[in-house]
Short mmCIF file of C-alpha atoms in Angstrom, two decimals:
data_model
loop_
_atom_site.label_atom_id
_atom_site.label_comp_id
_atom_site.label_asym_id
_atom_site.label_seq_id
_atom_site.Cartn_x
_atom_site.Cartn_y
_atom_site.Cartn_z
CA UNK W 110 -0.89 19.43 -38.40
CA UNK W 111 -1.01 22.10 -41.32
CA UNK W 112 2.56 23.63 -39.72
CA UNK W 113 4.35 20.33 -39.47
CA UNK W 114 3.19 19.57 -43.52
CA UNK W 115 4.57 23.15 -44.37
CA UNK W 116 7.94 22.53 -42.18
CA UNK W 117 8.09 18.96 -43.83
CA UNK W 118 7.65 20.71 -47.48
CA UNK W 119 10.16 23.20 -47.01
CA UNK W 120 13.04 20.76 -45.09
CA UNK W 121 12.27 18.33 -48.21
CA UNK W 122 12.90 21.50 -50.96
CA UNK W 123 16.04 22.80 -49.42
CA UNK W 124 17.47 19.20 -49.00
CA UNK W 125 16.93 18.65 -52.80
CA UNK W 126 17.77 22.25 -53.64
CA UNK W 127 21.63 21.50 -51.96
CA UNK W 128 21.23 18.04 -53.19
CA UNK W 129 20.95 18.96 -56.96
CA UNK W 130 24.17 20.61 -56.62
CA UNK W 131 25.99 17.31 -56.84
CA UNK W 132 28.92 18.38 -58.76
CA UNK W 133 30.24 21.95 -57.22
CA UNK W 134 33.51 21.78 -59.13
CA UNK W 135 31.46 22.02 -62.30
CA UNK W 136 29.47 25.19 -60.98
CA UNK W 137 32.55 26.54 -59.34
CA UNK W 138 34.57 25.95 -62.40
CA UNK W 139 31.86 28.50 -64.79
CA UNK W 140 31.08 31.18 -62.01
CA UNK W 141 34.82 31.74 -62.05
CA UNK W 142 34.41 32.96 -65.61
CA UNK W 143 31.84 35.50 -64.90
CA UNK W 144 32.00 39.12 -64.21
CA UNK W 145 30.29 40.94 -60.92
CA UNK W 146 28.59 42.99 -63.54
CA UNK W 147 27.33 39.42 -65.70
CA UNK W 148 26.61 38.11 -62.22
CA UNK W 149 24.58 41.35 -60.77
CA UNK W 150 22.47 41.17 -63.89
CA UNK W 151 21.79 37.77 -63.92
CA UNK W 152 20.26 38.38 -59.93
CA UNK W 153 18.40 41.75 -61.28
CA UNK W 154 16.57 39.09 -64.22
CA UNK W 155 15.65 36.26 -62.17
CA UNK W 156 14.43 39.07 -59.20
CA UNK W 157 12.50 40.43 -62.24
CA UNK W 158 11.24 37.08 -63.38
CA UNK W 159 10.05 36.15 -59.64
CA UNK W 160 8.29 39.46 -59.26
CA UNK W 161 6.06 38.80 -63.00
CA UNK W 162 4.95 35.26 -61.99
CA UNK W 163 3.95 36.20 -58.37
CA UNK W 164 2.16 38.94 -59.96
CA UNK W 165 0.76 36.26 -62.65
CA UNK W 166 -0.16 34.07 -59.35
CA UNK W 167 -2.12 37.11 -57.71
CA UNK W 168 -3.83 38.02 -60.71
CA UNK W 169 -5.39 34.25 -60.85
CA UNK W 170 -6.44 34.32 -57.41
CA UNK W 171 -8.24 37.66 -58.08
CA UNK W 172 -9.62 36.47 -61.26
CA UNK W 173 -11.23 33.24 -59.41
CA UNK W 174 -12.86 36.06 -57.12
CA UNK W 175 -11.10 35.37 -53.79
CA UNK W 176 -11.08 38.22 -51.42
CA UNK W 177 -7.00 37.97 -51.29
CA UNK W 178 -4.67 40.92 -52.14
CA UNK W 179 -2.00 41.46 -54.81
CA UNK W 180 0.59 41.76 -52.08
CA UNK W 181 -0.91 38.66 -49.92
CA UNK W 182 -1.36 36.58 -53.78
CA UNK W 183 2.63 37.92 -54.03
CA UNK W 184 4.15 36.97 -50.78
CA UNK W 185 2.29 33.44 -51.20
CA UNK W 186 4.09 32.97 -54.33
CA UNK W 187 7.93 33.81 -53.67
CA UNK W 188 7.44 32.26 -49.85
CA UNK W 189 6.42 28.86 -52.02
CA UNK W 190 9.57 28.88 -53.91
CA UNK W 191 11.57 27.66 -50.39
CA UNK W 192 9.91 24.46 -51.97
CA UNK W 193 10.62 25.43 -56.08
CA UNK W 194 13.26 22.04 -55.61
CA UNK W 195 10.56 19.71 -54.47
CA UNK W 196 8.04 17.78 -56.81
CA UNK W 197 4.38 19.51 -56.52
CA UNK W 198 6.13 22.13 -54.32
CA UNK W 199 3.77 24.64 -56.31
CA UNK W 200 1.11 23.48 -54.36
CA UNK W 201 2.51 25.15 -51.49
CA UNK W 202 1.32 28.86 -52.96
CA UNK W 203 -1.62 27.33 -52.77
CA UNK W 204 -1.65 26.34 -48.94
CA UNK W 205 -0.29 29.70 -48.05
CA UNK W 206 -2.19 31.45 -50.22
CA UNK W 207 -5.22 30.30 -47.99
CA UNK W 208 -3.60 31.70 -44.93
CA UNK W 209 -5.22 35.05 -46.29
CA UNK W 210 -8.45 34.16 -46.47
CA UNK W 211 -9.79 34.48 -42.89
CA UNK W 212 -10.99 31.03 -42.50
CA UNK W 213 -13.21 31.32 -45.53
CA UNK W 214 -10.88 29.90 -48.34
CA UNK W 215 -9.69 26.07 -48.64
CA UNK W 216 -7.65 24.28 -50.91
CA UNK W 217 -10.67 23.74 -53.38
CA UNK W 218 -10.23 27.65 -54.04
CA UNK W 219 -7.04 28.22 -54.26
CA UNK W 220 -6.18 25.13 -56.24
CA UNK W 221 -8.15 25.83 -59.67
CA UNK W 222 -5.97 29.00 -59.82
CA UNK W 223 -2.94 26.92 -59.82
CA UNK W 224 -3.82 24.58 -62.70
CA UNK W 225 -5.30 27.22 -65.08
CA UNK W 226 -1.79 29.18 -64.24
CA UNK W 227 0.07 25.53 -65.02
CA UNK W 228 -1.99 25.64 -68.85
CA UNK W 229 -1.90 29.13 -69.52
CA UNK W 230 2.12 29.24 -69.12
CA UNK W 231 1.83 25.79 -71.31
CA UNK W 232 -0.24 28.28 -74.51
CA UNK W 233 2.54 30.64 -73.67
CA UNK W 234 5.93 28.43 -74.29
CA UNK W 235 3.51 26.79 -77.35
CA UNK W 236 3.28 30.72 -78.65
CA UNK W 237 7.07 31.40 -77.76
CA UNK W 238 8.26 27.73 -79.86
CA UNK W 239 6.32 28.24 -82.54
CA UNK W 240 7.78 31.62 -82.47
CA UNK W 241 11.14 30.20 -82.23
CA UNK W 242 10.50 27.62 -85.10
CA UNK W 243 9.59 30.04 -87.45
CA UNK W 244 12.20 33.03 -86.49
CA UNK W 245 14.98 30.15 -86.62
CA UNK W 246 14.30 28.37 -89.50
CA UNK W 247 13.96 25.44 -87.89
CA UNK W 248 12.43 21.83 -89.67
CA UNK W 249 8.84 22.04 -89.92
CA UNK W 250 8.38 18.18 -87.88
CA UNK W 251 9.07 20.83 -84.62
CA UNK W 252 5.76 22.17 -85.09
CA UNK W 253 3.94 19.63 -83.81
CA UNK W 254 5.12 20.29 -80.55
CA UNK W 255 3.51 23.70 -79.80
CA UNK W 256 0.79 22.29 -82.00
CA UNK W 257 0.38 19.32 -79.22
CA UNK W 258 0.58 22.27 -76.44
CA UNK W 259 -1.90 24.55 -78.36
CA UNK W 260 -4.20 21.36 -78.61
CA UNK W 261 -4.08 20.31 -74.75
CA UNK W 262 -4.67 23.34 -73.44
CA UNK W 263 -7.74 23.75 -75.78
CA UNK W 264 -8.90 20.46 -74.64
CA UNK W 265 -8.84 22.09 -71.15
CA UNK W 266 -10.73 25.11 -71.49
CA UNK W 267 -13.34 23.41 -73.29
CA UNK W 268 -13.91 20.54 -70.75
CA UNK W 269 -13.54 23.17 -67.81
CA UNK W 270 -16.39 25.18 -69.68
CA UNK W 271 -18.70 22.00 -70.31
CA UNK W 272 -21.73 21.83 -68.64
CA UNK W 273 -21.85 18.34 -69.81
CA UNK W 274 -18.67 17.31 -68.12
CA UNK W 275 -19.34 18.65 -65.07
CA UNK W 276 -22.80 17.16 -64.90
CA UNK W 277 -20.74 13.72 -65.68
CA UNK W 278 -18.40 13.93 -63.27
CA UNK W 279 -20.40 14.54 -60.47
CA UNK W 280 -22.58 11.94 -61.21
CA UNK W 281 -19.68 9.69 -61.49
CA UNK W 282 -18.46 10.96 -57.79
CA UNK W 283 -21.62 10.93 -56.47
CA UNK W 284 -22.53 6.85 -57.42
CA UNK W 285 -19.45 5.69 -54.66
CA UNK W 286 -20.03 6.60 -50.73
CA UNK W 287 -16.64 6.76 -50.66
CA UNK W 288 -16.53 9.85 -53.04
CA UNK W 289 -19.64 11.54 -52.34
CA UNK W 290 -18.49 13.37 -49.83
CA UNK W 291 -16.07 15.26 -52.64
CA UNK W 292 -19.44 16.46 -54.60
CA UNK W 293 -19.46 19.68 -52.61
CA UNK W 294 -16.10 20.34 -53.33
CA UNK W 295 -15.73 19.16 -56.79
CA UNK W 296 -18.78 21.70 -57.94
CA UNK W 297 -16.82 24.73 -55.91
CA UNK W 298 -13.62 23.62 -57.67
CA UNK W 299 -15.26 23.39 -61.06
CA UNK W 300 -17.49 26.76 -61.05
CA UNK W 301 -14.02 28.26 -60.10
CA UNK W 302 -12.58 26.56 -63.04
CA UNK W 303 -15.29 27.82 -65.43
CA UNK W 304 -14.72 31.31 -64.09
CA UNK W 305 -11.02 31.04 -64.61
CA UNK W 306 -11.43 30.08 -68.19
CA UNK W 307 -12.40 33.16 -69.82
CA UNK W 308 -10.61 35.26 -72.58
CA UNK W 309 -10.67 38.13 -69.60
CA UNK W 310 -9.28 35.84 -67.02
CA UNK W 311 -6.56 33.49 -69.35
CA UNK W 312 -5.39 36.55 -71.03
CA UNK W 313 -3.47 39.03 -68.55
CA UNK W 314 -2.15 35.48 -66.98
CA UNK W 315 -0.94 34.13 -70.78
CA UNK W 316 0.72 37.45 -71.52
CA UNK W 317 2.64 37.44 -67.75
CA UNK W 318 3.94 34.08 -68.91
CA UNK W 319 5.22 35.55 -72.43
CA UNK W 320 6.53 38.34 -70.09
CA UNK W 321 8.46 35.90 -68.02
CA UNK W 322 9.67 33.92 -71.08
CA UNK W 323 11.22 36.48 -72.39
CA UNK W 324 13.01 37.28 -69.04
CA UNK W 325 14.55 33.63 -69.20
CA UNK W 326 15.49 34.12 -72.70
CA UNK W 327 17.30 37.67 -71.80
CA UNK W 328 19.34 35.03 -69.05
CA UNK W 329 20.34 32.58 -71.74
CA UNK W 330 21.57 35.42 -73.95
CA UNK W 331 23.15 37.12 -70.94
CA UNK W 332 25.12 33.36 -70.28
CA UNK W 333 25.88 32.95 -74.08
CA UNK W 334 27.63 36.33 -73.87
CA UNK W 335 29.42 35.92 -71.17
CA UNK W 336 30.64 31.83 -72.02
CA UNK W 337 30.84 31.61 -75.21
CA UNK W 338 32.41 33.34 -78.53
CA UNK W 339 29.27 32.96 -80.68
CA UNK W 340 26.81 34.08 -78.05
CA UNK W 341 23.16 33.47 -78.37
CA UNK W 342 20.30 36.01 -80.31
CA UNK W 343 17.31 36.73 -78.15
CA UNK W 344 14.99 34.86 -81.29
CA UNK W 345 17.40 31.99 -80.36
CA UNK W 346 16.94 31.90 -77.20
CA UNK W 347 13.36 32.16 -77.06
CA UNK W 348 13.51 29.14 -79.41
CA UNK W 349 15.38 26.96 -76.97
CA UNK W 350 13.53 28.35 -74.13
CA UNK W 351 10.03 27.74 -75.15
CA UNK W 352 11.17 24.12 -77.22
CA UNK W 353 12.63 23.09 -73.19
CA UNK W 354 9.71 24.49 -71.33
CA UNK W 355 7.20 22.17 -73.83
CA UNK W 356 9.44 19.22 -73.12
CA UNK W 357 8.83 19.61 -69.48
CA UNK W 358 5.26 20.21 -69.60
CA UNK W 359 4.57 17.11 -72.50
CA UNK W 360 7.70 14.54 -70.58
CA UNK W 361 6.16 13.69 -67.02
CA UNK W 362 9.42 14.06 -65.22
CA UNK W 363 8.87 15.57 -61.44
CA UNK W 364 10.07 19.21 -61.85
CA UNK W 365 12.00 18.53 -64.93
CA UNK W 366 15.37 17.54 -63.51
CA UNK W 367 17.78 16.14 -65.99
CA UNK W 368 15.62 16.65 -69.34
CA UNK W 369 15.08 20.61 -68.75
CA UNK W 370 19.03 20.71 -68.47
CA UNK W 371 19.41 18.11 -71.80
CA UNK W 372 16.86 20.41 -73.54
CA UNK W 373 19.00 23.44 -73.15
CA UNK W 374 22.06 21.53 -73.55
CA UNK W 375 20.97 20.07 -77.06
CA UNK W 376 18.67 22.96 -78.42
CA UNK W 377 21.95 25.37 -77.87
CA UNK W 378 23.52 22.63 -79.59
CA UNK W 379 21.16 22.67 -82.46
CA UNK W 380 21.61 26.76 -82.71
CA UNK W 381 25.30 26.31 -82.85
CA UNK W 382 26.96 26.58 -79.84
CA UNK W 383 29.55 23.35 -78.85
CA UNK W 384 28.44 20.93 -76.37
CA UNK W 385 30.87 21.63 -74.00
CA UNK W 386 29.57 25.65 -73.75
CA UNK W 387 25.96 24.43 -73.97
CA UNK W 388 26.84 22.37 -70.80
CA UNK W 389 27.96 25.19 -68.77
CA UNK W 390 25.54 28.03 -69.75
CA UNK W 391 22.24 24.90 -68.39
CA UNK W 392 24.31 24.11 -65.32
CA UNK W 393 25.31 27.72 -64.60
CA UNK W 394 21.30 28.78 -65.30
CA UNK W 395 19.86 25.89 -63.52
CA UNK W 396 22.18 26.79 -60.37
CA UNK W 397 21.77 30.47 -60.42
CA UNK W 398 17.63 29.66 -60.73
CA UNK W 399 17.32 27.15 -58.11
CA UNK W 400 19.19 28.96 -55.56
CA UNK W 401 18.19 32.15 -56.17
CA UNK W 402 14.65 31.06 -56.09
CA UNK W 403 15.63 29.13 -52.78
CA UNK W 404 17.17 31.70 -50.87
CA UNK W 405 14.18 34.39 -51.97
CA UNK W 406 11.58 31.98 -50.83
CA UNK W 407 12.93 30.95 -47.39
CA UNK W 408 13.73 34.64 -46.63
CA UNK W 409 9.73 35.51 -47.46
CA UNK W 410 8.55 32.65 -46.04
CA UNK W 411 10.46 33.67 -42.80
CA UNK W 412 9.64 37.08 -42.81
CA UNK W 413 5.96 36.66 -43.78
CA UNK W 414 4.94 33.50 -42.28
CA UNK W 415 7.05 33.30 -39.59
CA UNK W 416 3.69 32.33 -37.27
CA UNK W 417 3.13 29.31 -39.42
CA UNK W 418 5.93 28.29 -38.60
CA UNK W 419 7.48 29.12 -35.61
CA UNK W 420 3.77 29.66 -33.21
CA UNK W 421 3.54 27.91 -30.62
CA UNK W 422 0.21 26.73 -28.79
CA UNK W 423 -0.31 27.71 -25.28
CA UNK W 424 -0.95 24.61 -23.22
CA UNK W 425 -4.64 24.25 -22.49
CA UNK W 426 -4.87 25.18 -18.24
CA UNK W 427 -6.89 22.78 -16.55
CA UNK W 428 -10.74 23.77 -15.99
CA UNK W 429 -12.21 23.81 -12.65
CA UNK W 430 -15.74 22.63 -12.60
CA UNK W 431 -18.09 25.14 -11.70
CA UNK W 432 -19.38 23.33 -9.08
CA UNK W 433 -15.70 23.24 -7.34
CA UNK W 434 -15.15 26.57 -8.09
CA UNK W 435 -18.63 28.10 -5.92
CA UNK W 436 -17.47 25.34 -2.91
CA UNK W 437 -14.03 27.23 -3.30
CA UNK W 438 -15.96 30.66 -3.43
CA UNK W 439 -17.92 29.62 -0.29
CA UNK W 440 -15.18 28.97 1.26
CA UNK W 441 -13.08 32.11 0.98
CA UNK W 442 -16.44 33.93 2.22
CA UNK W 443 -16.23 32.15 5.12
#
């Protein structure tokens, strides 16, 4: 059942992955005006990027104390992104990532990991805006933004480190029949939780995120360069980078399609470069990221967890009842 839900994930993340490119012309149109050298470092800085936040994803597991290794933490990562296209497809690190623990780890391990990695990258874009905000000159309205950010994730820390809140919500799960049975795994979840949020835990995982930021910045100044006559400054860029990663996190929209792309499209446009440049430089990004990300994760997810996959189970041979089997012995004595 597990193998069919991982097939089913990563059919569904491909399909919207080739899906998303709707409009080739438009992609076809801006690759033509890049250079094998622009292109070749563009691949080297996402590869880069991918390698930092399955690092970042192995460091959480370790931090939650689950007996799985960098590389294993690693390999669960990129082999997820064959799903990066597909809403909640982050949850399959998660599911693989339990593949690794020898029967002993379930989804109520690995799953804290993900969400304190889903608010520490949110402190990290709020650092990298207000960053941005100040380095740009920007109106002082934007700072409630990263302010917001700051303020959720501190809202999350604190209730993840509450006694009191725990306490409450088991008691609240534990009233119902129907969620009693989710007591066990609510107080694994949340002493995982409290053990995630830590100044030792958050803080290699926050600065991995900064780490990555800046990676995606370095790509938007790398496309500015190469499509435009202004081109973009790296204080710029992390501007518009961390001001579009807050509007995904804050705007509920699965994944981010269409107002991650308007973000860029309208920050660059605040910075100074045209519309019609701004356009291609969030297409051009958003292609090169999705498929690149794609491609990387089916080939690991192939190579790694081929088994998964591709095993087959041996059809169960019909049992002979003892019984038959000493009448048959009996027999052959005779």
């Amino acid at each position: 059942m597990r193998r069919v839900v991982i097939v089913t994930i990563v059919a569904l993340g491909c399909g919207i992955a080739f899906w998303s490119f709707a409009d080739p012309s438009l992609i076809t149109a801006t690759l033509d005006g890049l250079s094998v050298e622009i292109v070749l470092a563009l691949l080297a800085l996402l590869g880069v990027n991918e390698l930092v936040k399955g690092l970042r994803w192995a460091w959480y597991l370790r931090a939650a104390q689950l007996p799985i290794r960098v590389v294993d933490g690693l390999t669960s990562y990129l082999a997820s992104q064959a799903a990066c296209s597909l809403p909640g497809g982050a949850l399959l690190s998660a599911r693989l990532a339990e593949e690794h623990g020898g029967g002993r780890i379930r989804l109520r391990h690995t799953t804290p990991p993900l969400l304190v990695q889903g608010f520490g990258d949110l402190f990290a874009v709020s650092l990298l805006a207000l960053g941005g905000i100040v380095l740009t000159g920007q109106a002082s309205y934007q700072l409630a933004a990263p302010a917001a950010g700051g303020a959720i994730v501190l809202l999350f820390v604190t209730g993840a480190r509450s006694d009191r809140f725990g306490t409450a919500l088991t008691g609240l799960l534990e009233r119902s029949r129907y969620t009693r049975r989710l007591v066990p795994a609510e107080r694994d979840a949340r002493m995982t939780l409290a053990t995630l949020c830590t100044p030792r835990a958050l803080a290699p995982g926050v600065l991995a995120s900064l780490v990555s930021s800046l990676v995606i910045a370095a790509i938007l100044v790398v496309l500015a360069e190469a499509l435009t006559l202004r081109g973009l400054h790296l204080h710029e860029a992390i501007y518009v980078h961390g001001m579009t990663m807050l509007a995904h996190f804050l705007v509920p929209i699965p994944n981010g399609f269409g107002t991650n792309e308007l973000s860029v499209i309208g920050l660059l446009n605040i910075v100074g470069i045209g519309f019609g440049r701004a356009t291609a430089i969030a297409v051009t990004y958003r292609a090169f990221g999705l498929a690149f990300r794609t491609v990387i994760g089916l080939a690991v997810l192939l190579i790694r967890y081929h088994r998964i996959l591709f095993a087959l189970r041996r059809p169960m041979l019909p049992q002979t009842p003892p019984a038959l089997q000493l009448e048959l012995a009996a027999e052959r004595r005779e």
